[in-house]
Short mmCIF file of C-alpha atoms in Angstrom, two decimals:
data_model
loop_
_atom_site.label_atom_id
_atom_site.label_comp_id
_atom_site.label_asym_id
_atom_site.label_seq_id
_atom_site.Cartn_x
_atom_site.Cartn_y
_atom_site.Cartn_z
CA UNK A 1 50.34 154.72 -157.77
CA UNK A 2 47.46 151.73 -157.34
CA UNK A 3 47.98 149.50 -154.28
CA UNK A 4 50.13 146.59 -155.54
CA UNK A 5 52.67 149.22 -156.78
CA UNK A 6 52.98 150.84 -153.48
CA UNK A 7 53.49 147.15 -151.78
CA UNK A 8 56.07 146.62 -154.76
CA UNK A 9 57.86 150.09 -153.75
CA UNK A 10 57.72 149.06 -150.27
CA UNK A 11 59.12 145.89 -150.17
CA UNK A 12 61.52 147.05 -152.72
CA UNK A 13 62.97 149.58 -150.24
CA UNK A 14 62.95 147.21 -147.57
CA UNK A 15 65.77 144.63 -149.73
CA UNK A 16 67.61 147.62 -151.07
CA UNK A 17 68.35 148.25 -146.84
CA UNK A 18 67.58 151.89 -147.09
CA UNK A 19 65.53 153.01 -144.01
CA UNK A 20 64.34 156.73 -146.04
CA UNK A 21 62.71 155.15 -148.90
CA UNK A 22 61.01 152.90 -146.85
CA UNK A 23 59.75 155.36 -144.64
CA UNK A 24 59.26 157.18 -148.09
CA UNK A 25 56.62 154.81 -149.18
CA UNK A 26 54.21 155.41 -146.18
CA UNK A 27 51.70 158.78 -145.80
CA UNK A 28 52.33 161.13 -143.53
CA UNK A 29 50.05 159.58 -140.49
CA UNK A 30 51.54 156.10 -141.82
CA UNK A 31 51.77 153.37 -139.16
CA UNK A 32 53.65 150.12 -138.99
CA UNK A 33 53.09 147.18 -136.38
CA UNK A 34 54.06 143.27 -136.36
CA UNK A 35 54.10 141.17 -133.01
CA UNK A 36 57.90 142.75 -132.03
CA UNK A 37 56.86 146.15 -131.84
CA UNK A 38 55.08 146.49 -128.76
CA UNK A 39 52.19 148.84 -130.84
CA UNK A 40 52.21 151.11 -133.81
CA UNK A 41 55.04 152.71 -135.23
CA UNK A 42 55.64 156.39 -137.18
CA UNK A 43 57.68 158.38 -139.30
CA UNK A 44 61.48 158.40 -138.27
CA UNK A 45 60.35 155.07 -136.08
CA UNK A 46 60.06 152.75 -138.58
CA UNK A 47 63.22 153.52 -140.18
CA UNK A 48 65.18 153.46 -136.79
CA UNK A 49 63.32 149.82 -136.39
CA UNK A 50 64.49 148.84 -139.82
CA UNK A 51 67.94 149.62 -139.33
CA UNK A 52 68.07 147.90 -135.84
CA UNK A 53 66.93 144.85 -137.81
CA UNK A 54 69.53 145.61 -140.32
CA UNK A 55 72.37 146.24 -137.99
CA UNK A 56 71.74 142.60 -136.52
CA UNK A 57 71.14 141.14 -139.82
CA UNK A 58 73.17 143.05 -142.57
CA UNK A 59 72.00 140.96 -145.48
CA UNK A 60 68.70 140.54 -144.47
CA UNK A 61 66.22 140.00 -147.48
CA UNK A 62 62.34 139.33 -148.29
CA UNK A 63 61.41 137.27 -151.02
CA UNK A 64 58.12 137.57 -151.78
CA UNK A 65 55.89 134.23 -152.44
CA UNK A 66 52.74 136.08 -153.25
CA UNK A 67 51.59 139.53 -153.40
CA UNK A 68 47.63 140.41 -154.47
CA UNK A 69 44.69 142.85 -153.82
CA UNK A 70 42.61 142.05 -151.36
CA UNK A 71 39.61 144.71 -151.51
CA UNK A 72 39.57 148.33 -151.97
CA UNK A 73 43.24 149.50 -151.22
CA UNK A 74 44.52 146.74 -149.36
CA UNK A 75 47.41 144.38 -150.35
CA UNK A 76 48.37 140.86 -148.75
CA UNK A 77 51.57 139.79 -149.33
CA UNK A 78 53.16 136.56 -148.45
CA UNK A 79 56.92 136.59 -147.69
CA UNK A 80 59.81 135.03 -146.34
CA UNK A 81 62.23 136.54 -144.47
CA UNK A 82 66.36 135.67 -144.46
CA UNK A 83 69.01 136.93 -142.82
CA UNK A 84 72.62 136.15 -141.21
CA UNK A 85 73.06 136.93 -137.32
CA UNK A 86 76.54 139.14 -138.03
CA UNK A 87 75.59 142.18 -135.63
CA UNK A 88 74.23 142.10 -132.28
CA UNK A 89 70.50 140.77 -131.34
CA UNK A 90 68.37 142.21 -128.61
CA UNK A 91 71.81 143.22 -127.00
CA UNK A 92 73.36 140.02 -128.07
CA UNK A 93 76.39 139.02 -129.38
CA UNK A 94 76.29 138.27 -132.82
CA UNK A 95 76.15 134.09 -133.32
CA UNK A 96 76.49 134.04 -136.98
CA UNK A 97 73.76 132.20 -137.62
CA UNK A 98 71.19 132.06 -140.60
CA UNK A 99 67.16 132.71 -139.70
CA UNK A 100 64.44 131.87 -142.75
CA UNK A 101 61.09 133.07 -141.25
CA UNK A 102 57.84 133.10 -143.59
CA UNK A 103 55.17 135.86 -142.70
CA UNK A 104 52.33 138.19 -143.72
CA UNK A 105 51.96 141.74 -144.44
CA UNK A 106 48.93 143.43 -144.70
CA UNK A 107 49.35 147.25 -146.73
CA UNK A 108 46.29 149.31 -146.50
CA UNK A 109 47.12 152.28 -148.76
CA UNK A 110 46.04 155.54 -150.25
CA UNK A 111 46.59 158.36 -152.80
CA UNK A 112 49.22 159.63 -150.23
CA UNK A 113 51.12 156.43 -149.96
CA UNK A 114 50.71 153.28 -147.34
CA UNK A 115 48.29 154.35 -144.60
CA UNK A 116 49.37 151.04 -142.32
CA UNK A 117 51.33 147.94 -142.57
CA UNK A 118 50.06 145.06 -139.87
CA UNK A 119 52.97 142.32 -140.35
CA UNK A 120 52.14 138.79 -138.84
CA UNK A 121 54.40 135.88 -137.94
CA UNK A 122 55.53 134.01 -135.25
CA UNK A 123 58.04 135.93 -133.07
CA UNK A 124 59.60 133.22 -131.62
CA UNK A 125 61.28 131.62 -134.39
CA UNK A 126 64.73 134.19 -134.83
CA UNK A 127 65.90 133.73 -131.17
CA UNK A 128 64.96 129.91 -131.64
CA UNK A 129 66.74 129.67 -135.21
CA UNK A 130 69.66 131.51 -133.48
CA UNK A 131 70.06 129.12 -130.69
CA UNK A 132 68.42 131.57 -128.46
CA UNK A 133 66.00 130.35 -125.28
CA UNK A 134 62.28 131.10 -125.79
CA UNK A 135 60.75 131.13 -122.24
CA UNK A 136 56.90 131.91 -121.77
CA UNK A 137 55.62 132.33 -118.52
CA UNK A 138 53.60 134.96 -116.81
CA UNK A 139 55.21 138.02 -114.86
CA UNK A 140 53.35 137.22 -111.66
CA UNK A 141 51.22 135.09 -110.15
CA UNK A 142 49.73 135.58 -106.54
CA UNK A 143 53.10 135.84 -104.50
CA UNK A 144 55.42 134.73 -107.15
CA UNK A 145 57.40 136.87 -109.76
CA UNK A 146 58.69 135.41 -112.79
CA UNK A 147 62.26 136.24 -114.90
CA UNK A 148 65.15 135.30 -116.07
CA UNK A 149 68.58 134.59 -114.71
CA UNK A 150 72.57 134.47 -115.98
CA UNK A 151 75.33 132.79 -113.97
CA UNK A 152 79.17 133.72 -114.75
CA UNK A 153 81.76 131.36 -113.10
CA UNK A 154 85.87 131.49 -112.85
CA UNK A 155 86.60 128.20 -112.72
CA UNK A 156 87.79 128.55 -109.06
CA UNK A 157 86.36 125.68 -106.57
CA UNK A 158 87.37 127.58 -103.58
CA UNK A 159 84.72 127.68 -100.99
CA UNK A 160 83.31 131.36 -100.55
CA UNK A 161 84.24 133.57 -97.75
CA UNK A 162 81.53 136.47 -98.68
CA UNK A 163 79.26 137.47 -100.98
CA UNK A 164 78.55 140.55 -102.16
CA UNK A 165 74.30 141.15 -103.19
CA UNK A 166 73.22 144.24 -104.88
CA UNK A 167 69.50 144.83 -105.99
CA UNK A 168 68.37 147.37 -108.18
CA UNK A 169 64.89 148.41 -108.97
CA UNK A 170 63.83 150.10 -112.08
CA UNK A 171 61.75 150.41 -115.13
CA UNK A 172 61.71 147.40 -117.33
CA UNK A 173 62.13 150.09 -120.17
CA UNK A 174 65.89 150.42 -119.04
CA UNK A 175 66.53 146.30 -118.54
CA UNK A 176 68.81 146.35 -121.72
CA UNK A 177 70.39 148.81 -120.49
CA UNK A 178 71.02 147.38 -117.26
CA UNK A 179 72.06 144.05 -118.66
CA UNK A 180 74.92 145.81 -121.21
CA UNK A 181 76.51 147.35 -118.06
CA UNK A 182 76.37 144.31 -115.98
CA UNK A 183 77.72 142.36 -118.71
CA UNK A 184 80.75 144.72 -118.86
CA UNK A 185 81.33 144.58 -114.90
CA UNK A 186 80.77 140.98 -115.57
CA UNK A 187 83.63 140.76 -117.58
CA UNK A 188 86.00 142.96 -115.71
CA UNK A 189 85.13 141.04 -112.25
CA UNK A 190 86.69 137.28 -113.81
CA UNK A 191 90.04 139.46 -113.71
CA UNK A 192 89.85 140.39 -110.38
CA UNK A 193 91.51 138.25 -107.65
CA UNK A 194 89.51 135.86 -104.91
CA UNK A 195 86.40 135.95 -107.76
CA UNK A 196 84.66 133.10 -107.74
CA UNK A 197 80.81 133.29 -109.38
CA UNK A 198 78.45 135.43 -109.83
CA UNK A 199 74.52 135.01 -110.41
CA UNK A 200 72.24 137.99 -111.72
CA UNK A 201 68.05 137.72 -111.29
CA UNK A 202 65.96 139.88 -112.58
CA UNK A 203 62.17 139.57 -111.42
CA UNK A 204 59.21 141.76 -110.07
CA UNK A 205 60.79 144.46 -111.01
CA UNK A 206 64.36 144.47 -109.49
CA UNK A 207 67.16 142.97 -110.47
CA UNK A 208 69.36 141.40 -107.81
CA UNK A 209 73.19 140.01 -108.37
CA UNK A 210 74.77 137.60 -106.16
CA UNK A 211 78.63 137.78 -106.11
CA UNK A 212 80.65 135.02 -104.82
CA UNK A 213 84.38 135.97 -103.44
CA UNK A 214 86.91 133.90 -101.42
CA UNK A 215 87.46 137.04 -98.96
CA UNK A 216 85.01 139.92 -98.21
CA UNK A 217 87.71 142.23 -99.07
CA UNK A 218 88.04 141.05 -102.26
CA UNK A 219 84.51 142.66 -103.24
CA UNK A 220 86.08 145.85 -102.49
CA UNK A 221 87.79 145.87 -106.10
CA UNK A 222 84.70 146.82 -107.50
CA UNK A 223 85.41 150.22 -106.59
CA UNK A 224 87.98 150.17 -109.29
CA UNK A 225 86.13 148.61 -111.54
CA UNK A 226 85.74 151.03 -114.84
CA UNK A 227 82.60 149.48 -115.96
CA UNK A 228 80.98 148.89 -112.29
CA UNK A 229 81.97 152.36 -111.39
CA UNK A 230 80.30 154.08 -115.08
CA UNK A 231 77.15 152.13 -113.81
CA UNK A 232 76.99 153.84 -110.73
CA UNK A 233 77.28 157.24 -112.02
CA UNK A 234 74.48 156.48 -114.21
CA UNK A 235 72.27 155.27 -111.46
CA UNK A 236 72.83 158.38 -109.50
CA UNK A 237 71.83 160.44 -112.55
CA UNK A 238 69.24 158.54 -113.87
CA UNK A 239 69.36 155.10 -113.85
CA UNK A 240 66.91 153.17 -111.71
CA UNK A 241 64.68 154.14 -108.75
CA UNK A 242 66.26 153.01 -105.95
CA UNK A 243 68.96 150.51 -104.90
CA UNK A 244 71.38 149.05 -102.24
CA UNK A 245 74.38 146.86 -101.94
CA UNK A 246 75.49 144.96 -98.89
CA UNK A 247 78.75 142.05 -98.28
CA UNK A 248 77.18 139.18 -96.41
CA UNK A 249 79.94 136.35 -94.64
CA UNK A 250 78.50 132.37 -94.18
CA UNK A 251 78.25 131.69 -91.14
CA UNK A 252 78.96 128.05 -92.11
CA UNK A 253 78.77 125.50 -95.23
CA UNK A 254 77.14 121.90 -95.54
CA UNK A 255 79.47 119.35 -97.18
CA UNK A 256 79.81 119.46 -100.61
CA UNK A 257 77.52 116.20 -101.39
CA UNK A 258 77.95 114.67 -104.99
CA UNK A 259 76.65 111.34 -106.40
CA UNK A 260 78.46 108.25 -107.31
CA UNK A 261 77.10 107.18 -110.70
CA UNK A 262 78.42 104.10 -110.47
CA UNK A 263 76.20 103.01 -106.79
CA UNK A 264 74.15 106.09 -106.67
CA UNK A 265 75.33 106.84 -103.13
CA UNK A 266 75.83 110.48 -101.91
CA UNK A 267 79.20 111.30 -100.85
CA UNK A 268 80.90 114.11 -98.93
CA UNK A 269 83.31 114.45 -102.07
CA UNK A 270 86.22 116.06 -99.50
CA UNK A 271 86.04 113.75 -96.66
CA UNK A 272 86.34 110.81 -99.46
CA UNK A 273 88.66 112.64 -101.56
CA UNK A 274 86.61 111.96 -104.45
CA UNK A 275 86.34 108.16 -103.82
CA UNK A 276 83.41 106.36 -103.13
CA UNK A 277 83.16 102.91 -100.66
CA UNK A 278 82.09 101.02 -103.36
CA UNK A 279 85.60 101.75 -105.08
CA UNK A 280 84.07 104.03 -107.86
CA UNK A 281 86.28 107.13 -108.22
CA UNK A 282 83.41 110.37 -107.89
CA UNK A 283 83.06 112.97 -110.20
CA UNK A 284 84.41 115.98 -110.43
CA UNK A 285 82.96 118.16 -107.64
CA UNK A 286 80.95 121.43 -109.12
CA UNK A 287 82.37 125.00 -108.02
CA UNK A 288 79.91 125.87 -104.84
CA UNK A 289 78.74 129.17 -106.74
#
């Protein structure tokens, strides 16, 4: 089989959504790469990365624009890639929206099939077409560590009585991992009474959650959490290099200071109850976590 009917086999496999006759197509020693893959990938690999892409994107499709020899064994073809956001994304839920994202693959092939496929296109356009935030920023610099961060609130505006802080360090390789349980504890804690807020941070290396509760006994229903309690096993086991959690009470709170649109005056909204002197009624005052 010449080169352009190997990258016609390949691609083929790819839009028929079977992960063995794509893997099929490649020689033993085959490699695949493209700027998501964090290096070169092998055997059983590629098909597991396939049908992750798959799983997120069940209809997902490549049309190709142009496909041509380029040398001795070597095929460029010029694609565009579709796809609807049904399954989950990079630990996601779904958001059932549509991506179109053009790109290159490179096939350098051989009598016993495609020897490497180099893919090129810009990475950041799926979680941007998805509504997705695209941050780029370095993970340190001198003193400072960079991340990202999540709030979840209740709803409740009661002024915390405690908060509970837990920080976790472990390898980045287990971060998804991390974030699916907290998610789930997440979820369980805006059942549980006197929860207020929460905010997770994950940076140089650690990732640190910040619980705000209206009593410091109220943190203590974590214990019977199902999720927060499944995540602890899994640290003792396993999961992450070392840890601690601690319940911290303010020892006292600044007014809650919010700005009159109308004057542009600062108010303490509680002492004015939400009026200010120039006869403008305030808005709404935020939750304090």
């Amino acid at each position: 089989m010449n080169a352009l009917a190997l990258a016609t086999a390949y691609f083929k496999a790819w839009n028929a959504r079977d992960a063995g006759a794509v893997v099929a197509t490649f020689a033993e020693s085959g490699t695949y790469s493209d700027p998501t893959t964090s290096g070169p990938l092998t055997g059983a690999a590629i098909g597991a990365y396939a049908t992750s892409l798959w799983q997120a994107f069940p209809d997902l499709s490549f049309e190709i624009r142009s496909a041509a020899e380029a040398g001795v064994n070597k095929v460029v073809a010029e694609w565009l890639m579709s796809g609807t956001n049904t399954g989950s994304f990079a630990g996601l839920p779904p958001t059932g929206r549509k991506v179109s994202v053009p790109g290159v693959d490179v096939l350098e092939t051989g009598a016993d099939g495609v020897r490497a496929v180099t893919g090129y296109f810009d990475s950041g356009l799926v979680p941007k077409q998805l509504g997705l935030q695209v941050l780029v920023q370095p993970h340190a610099l001198g003193p400072f560590a960079f991340g990202n961060s999540v709030t979840v609130q209740s709803g409740r505006k009661t002024k915390p009585g405690a908060f509970s802080i837990t920080t976790i360090w472990n390898d980045s390789a287990r971060d998804s991992e991390i974030r699916e349980m907290s998610a789930a504890t997440a979820r369980e804690m805006l059942q549980m009474d006197g929860f207020i807020g929460l905010t997770l941070v994950r940076a140089g290396g650690r990732g640190i959650t910040i619980t705000a509760w209206e009593k410091p006994e109220d943190a203590r229903q974590l214990m019977r959490s199902g999720a927060h309690r499944d995540a602890m096993a899994r640290f003792w086991t396993e999961l992450g290099d070392a840890a601690f959690t601690s319940v911290w009470t303010p020892a006292y709170f600044n007014p809650l200071w919010v700005r009159c649109r109308a004057c542009g005056k600062m108010n303490d909204h509680a002492k004015v109850a939400g009026q200010c002197a120039c006869g403008a009624s305030l808005p709404d005052a935020p939750a304090f976590f």
